[in-house]
CSV table of C-alpha atoms in Angstrom, one decimal:
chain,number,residue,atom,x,y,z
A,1080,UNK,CA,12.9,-1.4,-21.2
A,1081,UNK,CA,14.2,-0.5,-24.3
A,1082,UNK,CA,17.4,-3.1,-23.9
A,1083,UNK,CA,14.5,-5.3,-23.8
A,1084,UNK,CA,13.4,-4.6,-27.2
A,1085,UNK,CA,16.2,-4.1,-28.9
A,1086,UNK,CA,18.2,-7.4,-28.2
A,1087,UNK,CA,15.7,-9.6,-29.2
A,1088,UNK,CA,14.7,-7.6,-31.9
A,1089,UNK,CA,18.6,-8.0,-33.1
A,1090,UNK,CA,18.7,-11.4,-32.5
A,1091,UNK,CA,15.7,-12.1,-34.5
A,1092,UNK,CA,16.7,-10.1,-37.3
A,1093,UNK,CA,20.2,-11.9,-37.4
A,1094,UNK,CA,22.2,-9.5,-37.2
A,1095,UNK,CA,25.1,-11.2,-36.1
A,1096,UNK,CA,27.7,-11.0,-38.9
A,1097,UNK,CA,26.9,-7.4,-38.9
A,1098,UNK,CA,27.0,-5.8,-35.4
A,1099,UNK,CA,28.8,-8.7,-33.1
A,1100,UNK,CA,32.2,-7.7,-31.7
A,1101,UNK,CA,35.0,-9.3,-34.1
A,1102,UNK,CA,38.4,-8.3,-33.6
A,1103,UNK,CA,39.5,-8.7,-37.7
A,1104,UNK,CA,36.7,-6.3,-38.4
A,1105,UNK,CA,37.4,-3.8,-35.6
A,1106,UNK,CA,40.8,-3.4,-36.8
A,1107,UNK,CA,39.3,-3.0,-39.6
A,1108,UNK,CA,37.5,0.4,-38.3
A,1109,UNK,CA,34.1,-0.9,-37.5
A,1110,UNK,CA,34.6,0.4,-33.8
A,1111,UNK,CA,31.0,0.1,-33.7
A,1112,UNK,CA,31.5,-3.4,-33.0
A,1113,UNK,CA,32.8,-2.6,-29.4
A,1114,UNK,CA,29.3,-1.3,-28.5
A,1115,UNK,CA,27.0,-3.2,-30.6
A,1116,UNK,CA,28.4,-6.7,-29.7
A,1117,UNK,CA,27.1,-6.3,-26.2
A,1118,UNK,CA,23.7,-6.3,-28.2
A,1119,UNK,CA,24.2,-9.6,-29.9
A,1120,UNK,CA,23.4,-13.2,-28.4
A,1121,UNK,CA,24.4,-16.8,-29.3
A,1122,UNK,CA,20.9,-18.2,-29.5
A,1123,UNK,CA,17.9,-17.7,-27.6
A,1124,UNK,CA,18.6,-18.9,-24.0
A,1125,UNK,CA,21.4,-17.0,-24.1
A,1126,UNK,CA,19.0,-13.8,-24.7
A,1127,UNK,CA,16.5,-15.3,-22.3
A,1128,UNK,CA,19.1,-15.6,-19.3
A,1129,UNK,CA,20.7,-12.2,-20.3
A,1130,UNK,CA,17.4,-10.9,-20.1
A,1131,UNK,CA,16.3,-11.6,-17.1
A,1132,UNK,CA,19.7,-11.2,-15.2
A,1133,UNK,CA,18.8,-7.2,-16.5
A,1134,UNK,CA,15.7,-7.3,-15.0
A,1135,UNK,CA,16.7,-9.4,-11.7
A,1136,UNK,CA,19.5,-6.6,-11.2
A,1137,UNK,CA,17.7,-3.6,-12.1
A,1138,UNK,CA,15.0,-4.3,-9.2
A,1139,UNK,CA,17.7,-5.8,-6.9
A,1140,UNK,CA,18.8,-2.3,-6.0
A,1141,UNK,CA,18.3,1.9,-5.5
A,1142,UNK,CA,19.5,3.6,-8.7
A,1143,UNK,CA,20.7,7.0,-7.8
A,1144,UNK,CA,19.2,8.5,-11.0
A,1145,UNK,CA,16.8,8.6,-13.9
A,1146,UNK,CA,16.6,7.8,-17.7
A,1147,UNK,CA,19.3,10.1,-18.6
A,1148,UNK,CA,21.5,8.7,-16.2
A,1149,UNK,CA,20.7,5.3,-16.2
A,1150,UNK,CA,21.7,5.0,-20.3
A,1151,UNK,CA,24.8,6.6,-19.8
A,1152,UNK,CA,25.8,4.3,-17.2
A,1153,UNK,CA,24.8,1.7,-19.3
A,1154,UNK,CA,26.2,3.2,-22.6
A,1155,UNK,CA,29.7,3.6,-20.4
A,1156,UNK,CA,29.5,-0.2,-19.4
A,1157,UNK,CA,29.0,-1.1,-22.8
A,1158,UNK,CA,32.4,1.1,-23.9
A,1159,UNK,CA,34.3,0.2,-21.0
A,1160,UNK,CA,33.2,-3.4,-22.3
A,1161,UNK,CA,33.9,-3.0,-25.7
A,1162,UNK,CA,37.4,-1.4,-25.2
A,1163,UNK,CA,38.5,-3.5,-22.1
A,1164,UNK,CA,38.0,-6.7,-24.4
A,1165,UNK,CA,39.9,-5.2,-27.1
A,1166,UNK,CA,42.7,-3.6,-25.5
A,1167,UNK,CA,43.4,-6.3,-22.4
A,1168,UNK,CA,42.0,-9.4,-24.0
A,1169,UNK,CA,44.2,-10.1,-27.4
A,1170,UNK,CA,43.1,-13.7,-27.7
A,1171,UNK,CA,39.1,-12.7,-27.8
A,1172,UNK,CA,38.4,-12.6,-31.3
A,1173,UNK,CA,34.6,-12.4,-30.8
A,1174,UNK,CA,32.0,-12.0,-28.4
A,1175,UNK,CA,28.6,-11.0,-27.6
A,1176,UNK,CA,26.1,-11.0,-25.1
A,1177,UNK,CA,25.0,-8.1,-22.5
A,1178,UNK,CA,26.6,-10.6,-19.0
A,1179,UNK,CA,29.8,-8.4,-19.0
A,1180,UNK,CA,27.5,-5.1,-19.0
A,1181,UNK,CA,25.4,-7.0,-16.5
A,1182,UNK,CA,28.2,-7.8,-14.3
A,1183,UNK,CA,28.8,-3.9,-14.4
A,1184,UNK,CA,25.5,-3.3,-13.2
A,1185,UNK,CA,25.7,-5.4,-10.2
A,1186,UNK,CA,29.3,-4.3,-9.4
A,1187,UNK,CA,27.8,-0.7,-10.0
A,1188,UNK,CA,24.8,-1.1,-8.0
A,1189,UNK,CA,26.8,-3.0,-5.3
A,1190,UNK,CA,29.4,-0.9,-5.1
A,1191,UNK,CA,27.1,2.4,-5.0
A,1192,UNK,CA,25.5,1.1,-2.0
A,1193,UNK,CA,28.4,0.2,0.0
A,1194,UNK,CA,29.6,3.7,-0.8
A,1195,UNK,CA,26.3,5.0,0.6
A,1196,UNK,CA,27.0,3.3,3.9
A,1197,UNK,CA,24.1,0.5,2.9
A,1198,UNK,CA,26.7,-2.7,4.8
A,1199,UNK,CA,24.5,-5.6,2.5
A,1200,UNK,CA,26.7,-3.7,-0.2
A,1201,UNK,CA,30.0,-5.4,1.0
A,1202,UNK,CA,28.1,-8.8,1.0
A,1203,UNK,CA,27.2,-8.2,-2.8
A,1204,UNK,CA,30.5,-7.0,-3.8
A,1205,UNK,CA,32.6,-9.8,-1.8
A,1206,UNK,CA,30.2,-12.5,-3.7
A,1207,UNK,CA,30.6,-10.7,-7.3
A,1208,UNK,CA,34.6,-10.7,-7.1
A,1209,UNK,CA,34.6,-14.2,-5.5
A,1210,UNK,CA,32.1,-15.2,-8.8
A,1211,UNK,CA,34.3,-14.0,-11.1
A,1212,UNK,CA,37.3,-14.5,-9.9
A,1213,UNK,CA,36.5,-18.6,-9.6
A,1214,UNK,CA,35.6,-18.0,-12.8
A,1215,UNK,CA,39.0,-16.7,-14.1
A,1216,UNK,CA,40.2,-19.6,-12.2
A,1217,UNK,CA,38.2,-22.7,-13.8
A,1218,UNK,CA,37.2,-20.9,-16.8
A,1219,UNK,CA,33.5,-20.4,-16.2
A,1220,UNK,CA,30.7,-23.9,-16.5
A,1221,UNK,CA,30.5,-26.2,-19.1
A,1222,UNK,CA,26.7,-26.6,-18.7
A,1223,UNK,CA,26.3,-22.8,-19.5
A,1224,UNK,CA,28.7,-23.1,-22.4
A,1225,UNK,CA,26.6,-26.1,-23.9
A,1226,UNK,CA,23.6,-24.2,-23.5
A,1227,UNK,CA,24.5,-20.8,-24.8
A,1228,UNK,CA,26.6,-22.9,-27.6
A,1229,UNK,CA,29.8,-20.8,-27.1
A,1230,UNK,CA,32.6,-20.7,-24.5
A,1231,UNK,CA,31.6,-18.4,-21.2
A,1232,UNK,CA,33.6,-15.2,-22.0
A,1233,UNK,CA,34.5,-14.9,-18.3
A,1234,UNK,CA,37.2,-12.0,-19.2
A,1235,UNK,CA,33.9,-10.1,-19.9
A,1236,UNK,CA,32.7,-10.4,-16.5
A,1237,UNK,CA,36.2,-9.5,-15.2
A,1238,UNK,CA,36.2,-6.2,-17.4
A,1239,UNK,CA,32.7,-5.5,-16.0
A,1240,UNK,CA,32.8,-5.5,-12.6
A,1241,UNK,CA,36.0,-3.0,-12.8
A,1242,UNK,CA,34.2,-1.1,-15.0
A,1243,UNK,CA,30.9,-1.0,-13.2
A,1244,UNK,CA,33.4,-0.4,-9.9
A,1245,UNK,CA,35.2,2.3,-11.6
A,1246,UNK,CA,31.5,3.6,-13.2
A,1247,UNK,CA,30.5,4.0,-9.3
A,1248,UNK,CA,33.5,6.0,-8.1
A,1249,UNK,CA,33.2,8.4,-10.4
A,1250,UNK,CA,29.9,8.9,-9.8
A,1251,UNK,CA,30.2,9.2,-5.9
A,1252,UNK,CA,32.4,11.8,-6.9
A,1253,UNK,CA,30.7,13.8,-9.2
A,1254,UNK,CA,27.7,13.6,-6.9
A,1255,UNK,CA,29.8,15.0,-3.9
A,1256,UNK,CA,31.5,17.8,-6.1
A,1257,UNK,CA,28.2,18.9,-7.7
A,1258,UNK,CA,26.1,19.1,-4.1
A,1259,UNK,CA,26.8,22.9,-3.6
A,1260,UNK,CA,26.6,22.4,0.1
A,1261,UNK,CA,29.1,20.7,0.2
C-alpha cells in the first residue's frame, strides 16, 4: 500500500532530476539512485500501468510472509534492480519505473510456488521467461514505448525475473534451514 502512495506522490512532486537512476550521477556517488529510480515514472500512464501490474500480482498469488518480509523482498528487488542495471547493463544511462521490480515479483511469486509443489507455478514461470526473453529478442513494443514516452527498458525485466528467481531460492532455503524440525 505504501508503494501506492509513494510513487505517485514522487511523480507528482517531480522529482525526477533528483531520485531517477542516472548513471553520470551514480558514478558520481548518489548510489541512492539505484533504489530510488525504481520509484520514478515517465508520465502518468506509465505510473498507472505500473500500478496496477503491483496490485494485479500481489493478489495473483500466496505470499509466504508478512510486512516485514514482504518489504525486504521488495527492498532486495529494488537493489538487485538497481545494481544489475548498473553493473551488467553499461549502455543504460537512465531508467525508472517499478516493471523490473514487478517482474521480480511475478518471477518470485512464480517461482515460490513451483518450489512448493503448486504445478500452475511452472506455467507462470515458462510464460514470464518466454515474455522476456521475446523481449530481449525484438526489443520490447513500440505502442508501450509511445505511450510511456521512453524506450521499454526490457534489460530491467531480464534483471528482475533473475533476481526475483534468485530472491525465491534463498528464501526456500532459509525457510528449510530455520524449521527446527527439520
Amino acid at each position: 500500500m505504501l508503494l501506492s502512495l509513494v510513487c505517485p506522490l514522487l511523480y507528482f512532486l517531480g522529482l525526477d532530476n533528483n531520485l531517477a537512476f542516472r548513471r553520470p550521477l551514480i558514478d558520481d556517488g548518489q548510489w541512492f539512485r539505484l533504489i530510488t529510480g525504481n520509484l520514478m515514472h515517465t508520465n502518468h500512464w506509465h505510473l498507472l500501468m505500473n500500478l496496477a501490474g503491483l496490485w494485479v500480482i500481489l493478489s495473483l498469488f500466496k505470499w509466504p510472509f508478512h510486512l516485514l518480509g514482504f518489504s525486504l523482498l521488495l527492498l532486495g528487488l529494488f537493489a538487485a534492480e538497481g545494481l544489475g542495471l548498473y553493473w551488467f547493463v553499461p549502455s543504460m544511462m537512465r531508467y525508472v519505473g517499478l516493471s523490473g521490480v514487478l517482474h521480480g515479483l511475478f518471477a518470485f511469486g512464480a517461482c515460490n510456488e513451483l518450489l512448493n509443489g503448486v504445478r500452475f507455478g511452472w506455467v507462470l514461470m515458462v510464460c514470464v521467461i518466454a515474455k522476456v526473453s521475446y523481449e530481449m529478442i525484438t526489443g520490447g513494443s513500440n505502442e508501450l514505448a509511445s505511450l510511456i514516452e521512453a524506450r521499454v527498458a526490457v534489460e530491467s525485466h531480464l534483471v528482475g525475473v533473475l533476481a526475483g528467481i534468485a530472491c525465491a531460492l534463498v528464501w526456500q532455503w532459509l525457510s528449510k534451514n530455520s524449521c527446527p524440525n527439520n
